[in-house]
Amino acid sequence: MCKCSWSYGNNKIITDTDCGTIHLAGCVIEVMGVKAAMTIRVTTPSTSSGGGTTSAQFTYINHGADYAPGWRRDYNTKNKQPAFALGKTGNTVANNKAVGWNWDSGAYCAQDGGASKMVLHFYTGEGSCPAMQFLVDYKNRGIFYRSARDGYGFEADWSEFYTTSRKPTPADILALALSGGSMSGSIKFINDAFLIWERNTDWAKIGFKNDSDADSDSYMWFETGDNGNEYFKWRIRSGSTTKDLMTLKSDALRVTGQVIPSNFSNFDSRYVRDIRLGGAATYKPANNGMTWTHQAPSGCVYTGIIVQDTGSNSADNIGGVYYRPVQKYINGTWYNVAQV
């Protein structure tokens, strides 16, 4: 056994260990055995010049000229073994929550029914998140994680990472599936948009047109294809029975039953609500000894005749006629008709 000089100027370096650089200044060297069966152990100091490995213990084995010598470095309290260097850490645990938040970092095997999962545990023991874990299922069946808080450990359950092979369901992200479904909220369109039903060569659309707040021509529109067999229906269902209330086709809008407006002012201003005859007028020829004809004025109808006694044994004479104008009642006013 010997101790090397602390003279950094005379320092010698071993570089071919494949497990760290040994700066011999300040080292303790132990030699055991003979040349053909020799063990050399080098313990490095806690300080070094030029990047030497400190606080380490290197061991060299020599079994003679027929065997290649080799260096290895021991793990100790200063140079700890990496958490995942030995593969599985500790014994298999009973379930995927059995690895404690303050356990040593490592790769643990956790039972899960008839199978098992890997728990990758990272522990620092410091800060607001002193530990975290990954739970990995076999055959890409999922990756989950959880993290600890202060000294309270794992307060929340595992959360899953979504991947290309494990996509979230529409329910997971509160979305509506492409295959259909139901929703409790409303849909708001903030620009021109439309809903389309299209199959084969048949199609129908409901559209919304609005270019801006200043748009003077905003509307909702219905549109169908030109095959003639696509149209819109307004229906009512009672139990298993469906009744058409209104249909919109390319040639007409058809309504089953009566159209009842809430305001009749536009109807009242255009439609005739009643008809009557106005005041009577007469026409008489100059005398009863002449032949005469008469045509009622435009818009009037005959309502009676005037019969005169001739004072002889001859037939009575038609001495005139009565006529009245035909009147119509529109929006509170009586009007004479133009013609009958």
XYZ file of C-alpha atoms in Angstrom:
340
model
C 0.000 0.000 0.000
C 1.283 3.492 -0.780
C 0.074 7.050 -0.936
C 0.823 9.196 -3.979
C 2.278 12.680 -3.723
C -0.024 15.704 -3.715
C 2.215 17.390 -6.250
C -0.128 18.280 -9.079
C 2.839 19.309 -11.164
C 4.142 15.716 -11.079
C 0.669 14.206 -11.416
C 0.322 11.026 -13.469
C -2.958 10.096 -15.150
C -4.497 6.731 -16.050
C -6.922 7.259 -18.942
C -7.731 3.764 -20.295
C -10.003 2.495 -17.505
C -13.276 2.905 -19.501
C -14.920 3.878 -16.203
C -13.321 7.231 -15.355
C -10.005 9.125 -15.422
C -7.622 8.513 -12.486
C -5.417 11.417 -11.429
C -2.835 9.731 -9.159
C -1.962 12.878 -7.155
C -3.160 12.255 -3.583
C -4.407 8.704 -4.302
C -3.957 5.638 -2.090
C -2.813 2.535 -4.022
C -3.139 -1.018 -2.709
C -1.419 -3.957 -4.474
C -2.363 -7.518 -3.540
C -1.016 -10.792 -4.938
C 1.707 -11.468 -7.500
C 2.062 -10.441 -11.133
C 0.149 -13.401 -12.565
C -2.637 -13.033 -10.035
C -2.706 -9.452 -8.922
C -5.333 -6.988 -7.736
C -4.670 -3.261 -7.634
C -7.081 -0.900 -5.909
C -6.813 2.891 -6.316
C -8.782 5.201 -4.012
C -8.948 8.787 -5.289
C -9.073 11.850 -2.999
C -12.034 14.212 -2.676
C -10.296 16.854 -4.825
C -8.480 16.675 -8.125
C -6.876 18.879 -10.748
C -7.853 18.739 -14.389
C -11.080 16.736 -14.097
C -10.025 13.545 -12.357
C -12.684 11.302 -10.817
C -12.872 12.105 -7.094
C -14.035 10.083 -4.067
C -13.935 6.898 -6.144
C -12.439 3.436 -5.802
C -11.006 1.747 -8.907
C -10.049 -1.934 -8.996
C -7.647 -3.516 -11.517
C -7.476 -7.293 -12.033
C -4.514 -9.049 -13.707
C -4.651 -12.811 -14.255
C -1.482 -13.068 -16.286
C -0.438 -12.649 -19.893
C -3.147 -14.984 -21.227
C -5.995 -12.792 -19.928
C -6.872 -9.204 -20.727
C -6.679 -6.985 -17.653
C -9.642 -4.809 -16.733
C -10.661 -1.869 -14.604
C -13.940 -1.401 -12.747
C -15.188 1.284 -10.380
C -17.030 0.594 -7.145
C -20.191 2.425 -6.148
C -20.131 4.111 -2.751
C -21.926 6.802 -0.784
C -20.232 9.494 -2.899
C -20.563 7.767 -6.273
C -23.966 6.156 -6.038
C -25.263 3.567 -8.421
C -27.627 5.049 -11.063
C -31.258 4.374 -10.251
C -31.883 2.180 -13.314
C -28.452 0.576 -13.687
C -29.507 -2.843 -12.412
C -32.851 -3.150 -14.281
C -35.595 -4.072 -11.860
C -35.506 -2.241 -8.523
C -36.389 -4.142 -5.366
C -39.069 -6.815 -5.178
C -42.259 -7.017 -7.212
C -44.961 -4.908 -5.536
C -48.605 -5.913 -5.077
C -50.236 -3.260 -7.302
C -49.487 -0.159 -9.342
C -49.963 2.162 -6.349
C -47.727 0.269 -3.954
C -44.486 2.156 -4.762
C -44.278 4.857 -2.088
C -43.641 8.461 -2.991
C -40.440 8.569 -0.894
C -39.002 5.242 -2.063
C -35.679 5.085 -3.865
C -35.771 5.977 -7.539
C -35.905 2.978 -9.819
C -37.832 0.691 -12.164
C -40.371 -1.366 -10.218
C -42.502 -4.299 -11.314
C -46.136 -4.019 -10.137
C -48.701 -6.823 -10.195
C -51.926 -6.068 -12.058
C -54.314 -8.990 -11.940
C -52.797 -11.821 -13.936
C -50.305 -9.487 -15.631
C -47.904 -6.805 -14.463
C -46.910 -3.235 -15.281
C -43.727 -1.214 -14.942
C -43.572 1.720 -12.537
C -40.764 4.208 -13.217
C -40.249 6.103 -9.974
C -38.236 9.320 -9.620
C -37.564 10.682 -6.146
C -35.600 13.812 -5.213
C -37.157 14.538 -1.812
C -37.098 18.296 -2.441
C -39.440 21.043 -3.567
C -43.173 21.124 -4.150
C -42.948 18.023 -6.351
C -40.517 15.682 -4.563
C -41.480 12.586 -6.570
C -43.179 11.462 -9.767
C -44.040 8.132 -11.371
C -44.802 6.715 -14.796
C -46.978 3.616 -15.122
C -46.369 1.736 -18.394
C -48.599 -1.075 -19.643
C -47.424 -3.832 -21.969
C -47.851 -3.788 -25.769
C -48.368 -0.011 -25.930
C -51.563 -0.284 -23.940
C -51.046 2.997 -22.168
C -48.749 5.358 -20.266
C -49.943 7.031 -17.073
C -48.337 9.441 -14.609
C -48.838 10.878 -11.152
C -46.865 13.331 -9.017
C -46.437 13.947 -5.300
C -46.971 17.214 -3.424
C -44.616 18.340 -0.672
C -44.734 15.677 2.039
C -48.306 14.568 1.274
C -47.381 11.950 -1.287
C -49.555 11.006 -4.260
C -52.893 12.707 -3.629
C -54.301 12.303 -7.161
C -54.837 9.094 -9.131
C -53.064 8.128 -12.350
C -53.629 10.348 -15.425
C -53.241 8.860 -18.890
C -51.184 10.255 -21.764
C -53.088 10.250 -25.060
C -51.062 8.860 -27.969
C -51.572 8.013 -31.635
C -52.519 4.467 -30.658
C -54.630 5.479 -27.650
C -56.665 8.477 -28.738
C -59.205 10.096 -26.409
C -62.861 9.302 -26.958
C -65.281 12.131 -27.800
C -66.669 11.769 -24.270
C -63.158 12.259 -22.798
C -62.846 15.701 -24.403
C -66.569 16.586 -24.279
C -66.879 16.454 -28.074
C -69.577 15.146 -30.417
C -68.633 11.978 -32.298
C -68.595 11.960 -36.113
C -70.983 9.022 -35.949
C -73.557 11.176 -34.134
C -74.782 11.742 -30.626
C -76.564 14.278 -28.447
C -75.507 17.484 -26.750
C -77.085 19.716 -24.127
C -75.582 23.024 -25.235
C -76.196 25.284 -28.229
C -74.193 25.775 -31.422
C -73.238 29.326 -32.387
C -72.125 30.290 -35.894
C -70.005 33.448 -36.026
C -69.722 33.694 -39.819
C -71.432 32.452 -42.980
C -72.064 28.746 -42.487
C -74.357 25.963 -43.619
C -75.536 22.468 -42.738
C -75.527 19.940 -45.573
C -77.234 16.606 -46.053
C -75.757 14.890 -49.089
C -76.029 11.351 -50.346
C -75.464 10.054 -53.863
C -76.833 12.815 -56.148
C -79.443 14.018 -53.651
C -78.718 16.865 -51.292
C -80.347 19.543 -49.173
C -78.852 22.494 -47.318
C -79.730 24.927 -44.568
C -77.561 28.028 -44.730
C -76.926 31.184 -42.732
C -75.785 34.332 -44.512
C -74.380 37.286 -42.602
C -71.326 39.181 -43.786
C -71.041 41.698 -40.936
C -73.035 43.753 -38.429
C -73.600 46.270 -41.233
C -74.923 43.594 -43.586
C -78.401 44.633 -44.773
C -79.134 41.241 -46.305
C -78.792 38.604 -43.576
C -80.968 35.517 -43.662
C -81.316 31.775 -43.225
C -81.948 29.853 -46.436
C -83.208 26.423 -47.497
C -81.907 24.830 -50.670
C -82.336 21.453 -52.381
C -80.932 19.737 -55.441
C -82.594 19.827 -58.856
C -83.668 16.182 -59.020
C -87.145 17.152 -57.854
C -87.261 14.540 -55.123
C -85.415 16.515 -52.460
C -87.471 18.849 -50.298
C -88.009 20.058 -46.748
C -90.744 18.900 -44.409
C -92.111 20.305 -41.182
C -93.571 17.375 -39.278
C -95.192 16.540 -35.971
C -94.896 13.180 -34.275
C -97.406 11.710 -31.868
C -96.271 8.333 -30.603
C -95.297 6.335 -33.676
C -97.432 8.448 -36.044
C -95.858 11.246 -38.084
C -97.919 13.948 -39.794
C -96.669 16.439 -42.380
C -97.565 20.026 -41.470
C -95.781 21.783 -44.326
C -93.601 20.844 -47.295
C -91.228 23.032 -49.301
C -90.568 21.791 -52.827
C -89.175 23.449 -55.921
C -92.656 24.314 -57.224
C -94.566 25.350 -54.089
C -94.838 25.694 -50.340
C -97.711 23.485 -49.218
C -99.415 23.755 -45.832
C -101.669 21.117 -44.326
C -104.548 22.827 -42.534
C -105.095 26.521 -41.910
C -102.578 29.374 -41.839
C -103.469 31.635 -38.895
C -101.530 34.902 -38.590
C -101.263 36.842 -35.354
C -101.917 40.154 -37.153
C -104.580 40.525 -39.865
C -103.824 44.120 -40.911
C -102.263 43.144 -44.218
C -105.219 40.860 -44.960
C -107.779 43.522 -43.971
C -106.199 46.092 -46.304
C -106.473 43.869 -49.367
C -109.414 41.498 -49.041
C -113.188 42.085 -49.411
C -114.986 41.293 -46.181
C -118.594 42.081 -47.290
C -120.741 43.063 -50.320
C -123.947 45.166 -50.506
C -126.079 47.268 -52.884
C -125.871 51.039 -52.677
C -128.656 53.585 -52.891
C -131.303 53.086 -55.612
C -131.453 55.202 -58.754
C -134.079 55.258 -61.569
C -134.254 55.750 -65.255
C -137.489 56.878 -67.009
C -137.973 57.602 -70.699
C -139.401 60.986 -71.758
C -142.872 59.520 -72.390
C -144.543 56.192 -72.506
C -145.353 56.333 -76.131
C -141.881 55.581 -77.368
C -139.588 52.607 -77.712
C -136.564 52.804 -75.410
C -133.555 50.868 -74.166
C -131.297 51.331 -71.165
C -128.051 49.806 -69.866
C -127.231 49.952 -66.173
C -124.178 52.091 -65.363
C -120.860 50.321 -64.823
C -120.783 48.511 -61.497
C -124.591 48.611 -61.109
C -127.318 46.000 -61.312
C -131.049 46.334 -61.996
C -133.237 45.945 -58.934
C -136.759 46.769 -60.190
C -139.041 48.143 -62.963
C -141.632 50.914 -63.101
C -144.965 49.781 -64.548
C -147.413 52.499 -65.806
C -151.156 52.122 -66.396
C -152.014 53.356 -69.903
C -155.692 54.009 -69.056
C -156.985 51.879 -71.897
C -157.639 48.307 -72.592
C -154.082 47.850 -73.826
C -151.289 46.274 -71.812
C -149.557 48.212 -69.098
C -146.413 50.133 -70.059
C -142.830 49.805 -68.694
C -142.157 53.326 -67.598
C -138.622 52.953 -66.201
C -136.161 50.862 -64.184
C -134.466 50.895 -60.804
C -130.700 50.138 -60.410
C -128.160 50.161 -57.595
C -124.341 50.152 -57.460
C -122.620 47.018 -56.131
C -120.408 47.958 -53.152
C -117.511 46.101 -51.470
C -116.251 46.499 -47.886
C -112.439 46.690 -47.497
C -110.607 47.637 -44.301
C -113.578 49.566 -42.840
C -114.640 51.420 -46.016
C -117.358 50.740 -48.624
C -116.298 51.107 -52.266
C -118.360 50.957 -55.472
C -117.137 48.212 -57.736
C -115.839 49.325 -61.108
C -117.869 46.891 -63.130
C -120.001 43.798 -62.799
